[in-house]
Short mmCIF file of C-alpha atoms in Angstrom, two decimals:
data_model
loop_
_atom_site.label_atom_id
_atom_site.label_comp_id
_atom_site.label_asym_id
_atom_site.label_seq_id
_atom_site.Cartn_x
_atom_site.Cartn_y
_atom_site.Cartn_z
CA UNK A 9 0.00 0.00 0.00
CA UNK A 10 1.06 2.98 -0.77
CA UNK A 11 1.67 5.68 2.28
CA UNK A 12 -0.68 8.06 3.47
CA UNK A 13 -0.16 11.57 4.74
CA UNK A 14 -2.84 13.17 7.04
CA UNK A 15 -3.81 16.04 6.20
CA UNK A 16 -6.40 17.04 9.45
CA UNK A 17 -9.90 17.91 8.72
CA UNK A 18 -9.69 19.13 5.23
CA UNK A 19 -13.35 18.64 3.46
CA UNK A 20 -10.99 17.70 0.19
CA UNK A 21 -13.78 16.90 -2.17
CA UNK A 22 -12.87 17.56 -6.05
CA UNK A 23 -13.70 18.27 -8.31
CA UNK A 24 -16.06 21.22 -7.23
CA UNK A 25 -18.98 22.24 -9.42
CA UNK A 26 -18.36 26.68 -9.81
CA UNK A 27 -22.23 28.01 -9.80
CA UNK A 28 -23.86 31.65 -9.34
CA UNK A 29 -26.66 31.52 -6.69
CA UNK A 30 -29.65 33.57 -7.60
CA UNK A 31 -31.72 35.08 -5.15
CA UNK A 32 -34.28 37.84 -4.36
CA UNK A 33 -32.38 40.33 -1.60
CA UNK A 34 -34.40 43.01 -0.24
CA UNK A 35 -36.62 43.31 -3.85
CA UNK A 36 -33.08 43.21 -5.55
CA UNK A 37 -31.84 40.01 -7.32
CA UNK A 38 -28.55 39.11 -6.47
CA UNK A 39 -26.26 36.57 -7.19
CA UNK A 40 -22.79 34.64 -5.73
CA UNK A 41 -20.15 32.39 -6.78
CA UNK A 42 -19.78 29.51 -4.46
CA UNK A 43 -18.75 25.89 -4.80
CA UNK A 44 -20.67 24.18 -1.99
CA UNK A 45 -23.42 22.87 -4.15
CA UNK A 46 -24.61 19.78 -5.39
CA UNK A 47 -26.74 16.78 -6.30
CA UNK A 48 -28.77 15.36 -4.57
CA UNK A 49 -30.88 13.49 -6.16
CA UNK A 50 -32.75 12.65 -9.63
CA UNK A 51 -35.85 11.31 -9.15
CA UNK A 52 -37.42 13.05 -7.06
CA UNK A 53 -34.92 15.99 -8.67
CA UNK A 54 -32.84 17.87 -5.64
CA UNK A 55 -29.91 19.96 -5.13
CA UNK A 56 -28.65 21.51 -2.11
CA UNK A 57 -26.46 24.67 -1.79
CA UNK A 58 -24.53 25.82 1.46
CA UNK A 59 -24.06 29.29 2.40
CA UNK A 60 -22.46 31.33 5.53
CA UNK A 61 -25.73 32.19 7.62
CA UNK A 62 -24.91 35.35 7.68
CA UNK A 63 -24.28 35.92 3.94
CA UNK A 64 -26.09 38.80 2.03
CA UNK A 65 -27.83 35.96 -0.24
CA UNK A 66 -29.05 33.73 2.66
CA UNK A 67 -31.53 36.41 4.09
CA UNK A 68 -33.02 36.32 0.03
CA UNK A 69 -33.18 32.75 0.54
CA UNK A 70 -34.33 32.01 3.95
CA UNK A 71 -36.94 34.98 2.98
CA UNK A 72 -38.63 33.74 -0.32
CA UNK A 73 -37.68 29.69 0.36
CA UNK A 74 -36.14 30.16 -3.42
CA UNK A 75 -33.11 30.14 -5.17
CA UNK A 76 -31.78 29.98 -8.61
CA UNK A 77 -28.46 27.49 -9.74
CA UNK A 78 -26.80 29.57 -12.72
CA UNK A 79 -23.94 27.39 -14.16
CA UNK A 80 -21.16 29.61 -15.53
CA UNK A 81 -19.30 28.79 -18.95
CA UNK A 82 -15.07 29.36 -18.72
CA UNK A 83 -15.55 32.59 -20.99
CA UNK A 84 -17.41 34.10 -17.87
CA UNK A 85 -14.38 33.56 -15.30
CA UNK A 86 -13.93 36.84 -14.40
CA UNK A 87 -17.18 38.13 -13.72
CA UNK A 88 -17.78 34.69 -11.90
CA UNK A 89 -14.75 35.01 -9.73
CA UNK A 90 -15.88 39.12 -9.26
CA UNK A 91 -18.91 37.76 -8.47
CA UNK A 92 -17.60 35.59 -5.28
CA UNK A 93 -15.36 38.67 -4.32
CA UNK A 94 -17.55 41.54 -3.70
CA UNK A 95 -20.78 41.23 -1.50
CA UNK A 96 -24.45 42.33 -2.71
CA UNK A 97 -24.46 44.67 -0.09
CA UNK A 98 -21.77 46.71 -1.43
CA UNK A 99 -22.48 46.11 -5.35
CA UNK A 100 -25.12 45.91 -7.60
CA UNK A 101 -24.91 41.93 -8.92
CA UNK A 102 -27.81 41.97 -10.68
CA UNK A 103 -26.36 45.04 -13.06
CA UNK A 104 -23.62 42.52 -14.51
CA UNK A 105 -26.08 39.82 -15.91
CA UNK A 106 -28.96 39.93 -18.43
CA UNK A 107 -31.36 38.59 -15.96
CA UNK A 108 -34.86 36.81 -16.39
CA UNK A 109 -37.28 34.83 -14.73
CA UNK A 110 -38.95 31.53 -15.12
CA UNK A 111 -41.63 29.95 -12.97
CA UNK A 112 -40.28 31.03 -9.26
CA UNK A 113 -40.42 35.09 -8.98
CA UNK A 114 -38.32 35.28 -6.19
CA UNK A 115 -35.31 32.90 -8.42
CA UNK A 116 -33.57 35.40 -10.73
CA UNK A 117 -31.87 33.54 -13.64
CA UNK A 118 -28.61 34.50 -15.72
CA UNK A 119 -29.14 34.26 -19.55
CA UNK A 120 -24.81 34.40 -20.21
CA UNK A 121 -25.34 30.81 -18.44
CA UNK A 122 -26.20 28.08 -20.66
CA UNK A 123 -28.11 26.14 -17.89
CA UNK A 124 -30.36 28.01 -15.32
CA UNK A 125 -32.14 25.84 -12.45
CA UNK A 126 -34.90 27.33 -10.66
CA UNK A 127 -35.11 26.09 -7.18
CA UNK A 128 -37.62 25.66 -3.97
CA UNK A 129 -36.69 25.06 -0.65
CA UNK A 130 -38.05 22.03 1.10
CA UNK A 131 -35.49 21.25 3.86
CA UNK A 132 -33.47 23.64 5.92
CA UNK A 133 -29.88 22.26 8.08
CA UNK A 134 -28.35 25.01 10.27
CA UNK A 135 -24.36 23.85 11.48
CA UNK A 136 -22.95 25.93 13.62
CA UNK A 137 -22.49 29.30 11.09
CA UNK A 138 -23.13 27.19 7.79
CA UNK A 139 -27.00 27.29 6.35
CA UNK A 140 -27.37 24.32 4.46
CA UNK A 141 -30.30 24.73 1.73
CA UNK A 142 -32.01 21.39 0.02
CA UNK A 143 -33.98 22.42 -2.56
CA UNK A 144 -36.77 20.60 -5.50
CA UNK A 145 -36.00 21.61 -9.13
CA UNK A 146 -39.09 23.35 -10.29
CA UNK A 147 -38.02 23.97 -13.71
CA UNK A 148 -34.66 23.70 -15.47
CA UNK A 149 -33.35 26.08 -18.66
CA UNK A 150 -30.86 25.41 -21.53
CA UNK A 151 -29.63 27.54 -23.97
CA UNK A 152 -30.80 26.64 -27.10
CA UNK A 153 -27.24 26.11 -29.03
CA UNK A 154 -26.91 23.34 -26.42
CA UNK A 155 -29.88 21.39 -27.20
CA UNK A 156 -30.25 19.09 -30.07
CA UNK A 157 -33.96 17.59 -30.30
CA UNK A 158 -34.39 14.34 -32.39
CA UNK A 159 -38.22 14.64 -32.39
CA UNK A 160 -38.12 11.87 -29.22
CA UNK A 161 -36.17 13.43 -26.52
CA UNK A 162 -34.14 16.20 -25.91
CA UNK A 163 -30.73 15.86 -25.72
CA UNK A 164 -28.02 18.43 -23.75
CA UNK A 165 -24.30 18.91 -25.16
CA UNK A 166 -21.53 17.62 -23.86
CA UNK A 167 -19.32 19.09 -20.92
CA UNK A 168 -16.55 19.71 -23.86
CA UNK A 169 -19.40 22.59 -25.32
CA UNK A 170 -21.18 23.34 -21.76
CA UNK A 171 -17.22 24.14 -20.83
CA UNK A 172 -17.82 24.67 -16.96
CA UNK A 173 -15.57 26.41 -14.70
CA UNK A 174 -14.24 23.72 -11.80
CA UNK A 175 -12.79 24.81 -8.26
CA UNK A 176 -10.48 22.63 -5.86
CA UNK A 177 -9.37 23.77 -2.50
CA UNK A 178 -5.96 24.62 -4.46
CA UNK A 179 -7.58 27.38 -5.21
CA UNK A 180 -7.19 26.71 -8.90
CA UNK A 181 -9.86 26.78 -11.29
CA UNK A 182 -9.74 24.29 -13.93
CA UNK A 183 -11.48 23.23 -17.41
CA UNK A 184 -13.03 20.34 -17.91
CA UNK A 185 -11.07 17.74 -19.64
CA UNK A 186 -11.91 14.73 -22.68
CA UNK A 187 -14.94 12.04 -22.27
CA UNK A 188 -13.08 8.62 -20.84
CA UNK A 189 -16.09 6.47 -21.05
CA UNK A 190 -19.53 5.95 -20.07
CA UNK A 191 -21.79 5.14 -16.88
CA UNK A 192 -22.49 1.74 -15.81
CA UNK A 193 -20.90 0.92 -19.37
CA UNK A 194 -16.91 0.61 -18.26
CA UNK A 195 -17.48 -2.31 -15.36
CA UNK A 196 -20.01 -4.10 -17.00
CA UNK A 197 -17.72 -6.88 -18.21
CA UNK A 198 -15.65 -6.28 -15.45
CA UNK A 199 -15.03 -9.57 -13.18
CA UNK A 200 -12.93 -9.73 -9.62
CA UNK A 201 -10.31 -11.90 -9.48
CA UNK B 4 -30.56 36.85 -25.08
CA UNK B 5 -29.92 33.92 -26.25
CA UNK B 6 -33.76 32.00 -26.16
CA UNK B 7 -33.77 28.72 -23.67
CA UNK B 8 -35.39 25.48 -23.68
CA UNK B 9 -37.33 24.28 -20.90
CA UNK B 10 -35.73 20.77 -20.03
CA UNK B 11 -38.44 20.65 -16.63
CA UNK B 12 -36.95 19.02 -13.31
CA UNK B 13 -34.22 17.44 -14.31
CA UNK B 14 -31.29 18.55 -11.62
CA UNK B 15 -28.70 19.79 -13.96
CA UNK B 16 -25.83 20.12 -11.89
CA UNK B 17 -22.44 19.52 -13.30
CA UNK B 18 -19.44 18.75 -12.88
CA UNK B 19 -20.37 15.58 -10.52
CA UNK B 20 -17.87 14.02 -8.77
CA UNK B 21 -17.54 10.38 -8.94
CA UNK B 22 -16.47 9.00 -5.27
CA UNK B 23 -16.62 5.58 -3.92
CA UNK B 24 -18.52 5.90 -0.20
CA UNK B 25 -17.42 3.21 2.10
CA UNK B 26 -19.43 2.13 5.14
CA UNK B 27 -19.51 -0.96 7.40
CA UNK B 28 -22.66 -2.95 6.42
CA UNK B 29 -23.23 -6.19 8.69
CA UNK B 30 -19.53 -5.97 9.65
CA UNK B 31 -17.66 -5.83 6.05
CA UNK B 32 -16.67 -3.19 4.69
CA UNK B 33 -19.21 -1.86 1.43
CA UNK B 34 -17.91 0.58 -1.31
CA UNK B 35 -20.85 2.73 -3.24
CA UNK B 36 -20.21 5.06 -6.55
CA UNK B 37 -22.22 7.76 -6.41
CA UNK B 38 -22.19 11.63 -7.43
CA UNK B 39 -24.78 12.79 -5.20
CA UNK B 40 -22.26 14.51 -3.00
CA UNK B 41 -20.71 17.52 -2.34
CA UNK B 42 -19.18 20.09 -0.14
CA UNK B 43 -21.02 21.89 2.89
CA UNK B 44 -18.43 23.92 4.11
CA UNK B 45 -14.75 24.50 4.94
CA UNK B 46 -14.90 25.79 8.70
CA UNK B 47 -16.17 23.51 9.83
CA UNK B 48 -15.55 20.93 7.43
CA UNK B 49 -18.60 19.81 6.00
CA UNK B 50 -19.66 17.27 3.04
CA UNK B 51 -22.66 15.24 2.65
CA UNK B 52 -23.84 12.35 0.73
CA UNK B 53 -27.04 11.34 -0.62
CA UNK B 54 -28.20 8.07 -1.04
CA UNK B 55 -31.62 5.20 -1.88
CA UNK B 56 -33.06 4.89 1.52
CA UNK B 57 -33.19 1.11 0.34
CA UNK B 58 -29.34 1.29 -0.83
CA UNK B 59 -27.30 -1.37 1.00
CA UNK B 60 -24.61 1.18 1.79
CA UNK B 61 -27.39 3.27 3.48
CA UNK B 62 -28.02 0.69 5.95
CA UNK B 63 -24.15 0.67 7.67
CA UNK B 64 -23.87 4.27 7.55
CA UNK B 65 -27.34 5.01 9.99
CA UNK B 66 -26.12 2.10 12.18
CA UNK B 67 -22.68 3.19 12.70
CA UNK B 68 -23.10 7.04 11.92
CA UNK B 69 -20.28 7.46 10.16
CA UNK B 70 -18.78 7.03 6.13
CA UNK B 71 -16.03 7.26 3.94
CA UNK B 72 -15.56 9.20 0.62
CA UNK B 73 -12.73 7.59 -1.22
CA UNK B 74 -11.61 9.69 -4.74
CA UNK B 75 -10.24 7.40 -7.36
CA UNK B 76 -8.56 8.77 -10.48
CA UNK B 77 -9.09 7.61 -13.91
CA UNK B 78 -7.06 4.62 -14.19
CA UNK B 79 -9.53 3.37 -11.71
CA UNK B 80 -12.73 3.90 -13.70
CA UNK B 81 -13.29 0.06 -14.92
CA UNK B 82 -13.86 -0.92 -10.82
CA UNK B 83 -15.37 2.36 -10.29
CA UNK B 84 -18.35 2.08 -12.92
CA UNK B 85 -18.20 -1.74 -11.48
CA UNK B 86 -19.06 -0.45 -8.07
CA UNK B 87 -22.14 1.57 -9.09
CA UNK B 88 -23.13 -1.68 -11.44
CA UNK B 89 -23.37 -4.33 -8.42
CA UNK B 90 -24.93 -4.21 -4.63
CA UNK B 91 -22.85 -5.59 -2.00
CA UNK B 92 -25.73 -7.84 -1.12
CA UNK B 93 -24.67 -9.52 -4.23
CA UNK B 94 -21.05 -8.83 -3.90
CA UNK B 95 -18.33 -8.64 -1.44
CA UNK B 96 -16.80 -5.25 -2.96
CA UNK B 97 -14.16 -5.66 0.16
CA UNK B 98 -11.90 -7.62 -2.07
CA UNK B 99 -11.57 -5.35 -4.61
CA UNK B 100 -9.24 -2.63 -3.00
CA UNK B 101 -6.57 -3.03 -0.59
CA UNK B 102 -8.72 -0.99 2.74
CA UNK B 103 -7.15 0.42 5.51
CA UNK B 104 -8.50 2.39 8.67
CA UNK B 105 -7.98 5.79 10.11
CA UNK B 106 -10.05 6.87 13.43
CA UNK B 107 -13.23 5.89 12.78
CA UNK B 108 -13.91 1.92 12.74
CA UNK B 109 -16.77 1.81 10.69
CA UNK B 110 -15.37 4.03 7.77
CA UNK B 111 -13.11 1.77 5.91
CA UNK B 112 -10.65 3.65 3.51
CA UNK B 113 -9.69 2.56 -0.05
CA UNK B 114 -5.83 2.87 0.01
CA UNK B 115 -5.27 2.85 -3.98
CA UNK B 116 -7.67 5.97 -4.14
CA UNK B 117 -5.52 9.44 -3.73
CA UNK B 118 -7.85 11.08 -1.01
CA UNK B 119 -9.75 9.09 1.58
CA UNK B 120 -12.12 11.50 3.96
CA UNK B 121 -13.70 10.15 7.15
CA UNK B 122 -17.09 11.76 8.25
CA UNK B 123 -19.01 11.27 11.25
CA UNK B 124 -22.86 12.18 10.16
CA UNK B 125 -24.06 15.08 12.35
CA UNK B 126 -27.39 15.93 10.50
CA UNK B 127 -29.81 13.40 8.47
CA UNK B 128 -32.23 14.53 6.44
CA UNK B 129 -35.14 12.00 5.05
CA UNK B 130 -36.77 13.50 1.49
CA UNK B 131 -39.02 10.83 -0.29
CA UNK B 132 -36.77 7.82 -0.74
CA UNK B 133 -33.59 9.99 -0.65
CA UNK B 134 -31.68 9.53 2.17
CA UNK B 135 -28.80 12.77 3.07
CA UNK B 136 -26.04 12.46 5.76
CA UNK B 137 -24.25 15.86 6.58
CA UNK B 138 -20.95 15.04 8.51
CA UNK B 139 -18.37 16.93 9.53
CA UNK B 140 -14.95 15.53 8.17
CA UNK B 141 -12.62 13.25 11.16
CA UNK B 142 -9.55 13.11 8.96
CA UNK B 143 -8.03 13.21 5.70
CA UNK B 144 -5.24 11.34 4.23
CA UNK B 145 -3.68 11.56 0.85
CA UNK B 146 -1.67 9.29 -0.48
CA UNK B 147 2.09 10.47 -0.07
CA UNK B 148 2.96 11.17 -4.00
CA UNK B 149 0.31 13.50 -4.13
CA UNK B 150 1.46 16.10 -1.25
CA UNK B 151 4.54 18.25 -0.76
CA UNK B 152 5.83 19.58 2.38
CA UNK B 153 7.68 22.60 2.29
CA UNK B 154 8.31 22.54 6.37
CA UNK B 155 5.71 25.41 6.50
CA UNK B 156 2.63 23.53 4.85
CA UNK B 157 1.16 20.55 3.06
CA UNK B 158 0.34 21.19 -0.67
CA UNK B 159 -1.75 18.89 -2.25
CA UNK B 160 -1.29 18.17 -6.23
CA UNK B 161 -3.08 20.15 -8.08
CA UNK B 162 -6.35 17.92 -9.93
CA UNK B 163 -4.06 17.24 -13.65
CA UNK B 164 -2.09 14.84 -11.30
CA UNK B 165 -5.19 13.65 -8.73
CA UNK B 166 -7.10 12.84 -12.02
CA UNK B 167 -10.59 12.60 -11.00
CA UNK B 168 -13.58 10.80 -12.50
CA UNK B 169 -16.38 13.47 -13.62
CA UNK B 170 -19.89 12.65 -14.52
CA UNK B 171 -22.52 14.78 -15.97
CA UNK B 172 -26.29 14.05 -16.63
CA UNK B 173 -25.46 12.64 -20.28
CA UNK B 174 -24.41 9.59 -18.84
CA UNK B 175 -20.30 10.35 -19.71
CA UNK B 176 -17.45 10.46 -17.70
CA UNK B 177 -14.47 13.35 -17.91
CA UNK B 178 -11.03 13.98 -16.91
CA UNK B 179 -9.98 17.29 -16.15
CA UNK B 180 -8.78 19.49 -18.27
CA UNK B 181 -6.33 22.79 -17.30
CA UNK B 182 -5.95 25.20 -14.95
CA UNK B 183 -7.53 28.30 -16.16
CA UNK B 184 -7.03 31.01 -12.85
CA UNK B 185 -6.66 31.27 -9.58
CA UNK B 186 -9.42 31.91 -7.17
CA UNK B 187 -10.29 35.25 -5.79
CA UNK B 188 -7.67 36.78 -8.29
CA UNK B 189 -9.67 36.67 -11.73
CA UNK B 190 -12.10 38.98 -10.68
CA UNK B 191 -10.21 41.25 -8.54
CA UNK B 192 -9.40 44.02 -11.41
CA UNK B 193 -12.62 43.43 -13.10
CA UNK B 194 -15.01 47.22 -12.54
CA UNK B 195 -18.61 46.31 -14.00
CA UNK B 196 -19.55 49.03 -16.58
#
């Protein structure tokens, strides 16, 4: 075996999914870069996102019980990093997007993004200073250069086109790399020794 | 704008990481892929993980409280895909990775994955048939080729040479592609017009 090093109580999960979180502050929509977000299931369809309780966006949240996922393409790296830099209670966020709404008023939705989830709260966690936000998808949006439709089901481009920005507690972003195979595909054949 | 198309629920997250959770289920150590996962926060260090209520891994974890999340890297992706393929009430996946122990007893560690977190659940949350355990993270270890030590710190390599497993909703998997910034220093020149 090869040896370990510990490294303490590092959360060292990679790679970490970049997203703006949308949300209605006082009237105002306003959105921030953060990486603590993810899956949590598909059927029924939930996502969580975890924010400092006492970040500008939580109060939007915790007020409305609704919150938007905008997922980022590498072009907008700047304005995505900006946007996880400077607090919506010094800047107007929602200046810096072309924003619109879908079926949730209080979600505000990024059209630069290609994909746009509109959320609702169901569960709340509070740990210690973290607010921890599990949401249903109410409605998801595409850009339409990254759907193709065959007539029988609509199908969404590849990560290659979608191009999302990835974090890791390196503090490096990163680009997202070739396809190396497909699910429940690779170890089908696969037998233990 | 560019016009959207309305895909409805589907939870459209991406990247996904691929991670193998380990648990003790009826005293052997059980490995599950999944990419219902993420980060909760740094301080404290937070992840969760969401599983079937009815998956076999499910089961150890609420008896013993506690998981692993094991990263492998691409040149594991034949027993990774393998691992979300079969149960371990069909198979004994304790054979197929050399497993080791840190403090926890009932989170058993894959040694040939790069990064092996132990979590102790501190929040459950029951939604339908999903199951989600919040834990705070124990202790990290990372295999040794993968982190420098420069007397002052531990640096951990950046993701090119951890090589994760990424999933999206099309059913692929990814590598990683290249850095593109830094974090908190894209944005930091950037004035909104």
């Amino acid at each position: 075996m090869s040896s370990k090093v510990k490294l303490g109580t590092l959360p060292l999960i990679y790679p970490i999914p970049i997203v703006l979180v949308g949300a209605l502050v006082d009237d105002r929509p306003n959105f921030a870069t953060i990486g603590d977000c993810g899956l949590v299931g598909i059927r029924p369809p939930l996502v969580s996102v975890s924010l400092h309780a006492d970040h500008y966006t939580t109060r939007g949240i915790r007020e409305h019980g609704a919150y938007s996922i905008n997922i980022p393409c590498a072009d907008m790296l700047v304005v995505t990093d900006y946007c996880g830099i400077v607090s919506g209670r010094d800047v107007d966020k929602s200046a810096l997007f072309d924003v619109f709404y879908g079926e949730i008023a209080a979600a505000p939705l990024i059209a630069e993004c290609p994909v746009n989830i509109e959320c609702r709260v169901v569960e709340q966690v509070t740990i210690q200073h973290r607010q921890l936000f599990i949401a249903e998808v109410v409605q998801t949006h595409v850009s339409a250069e990254f759907v193709t439709d065959d007539g029988e089901r609509k199908r969404i481009a590849d990560l290659g086109q979608l191009a999302p920005i990835i974090y890791a507690l390196d503090n490096r972003y990163y680009a997202i790399g070739p396809q190396i195979g497909t699910g429940y595909q690779e170890g089908k054949a696969y037998r233990p020794e």
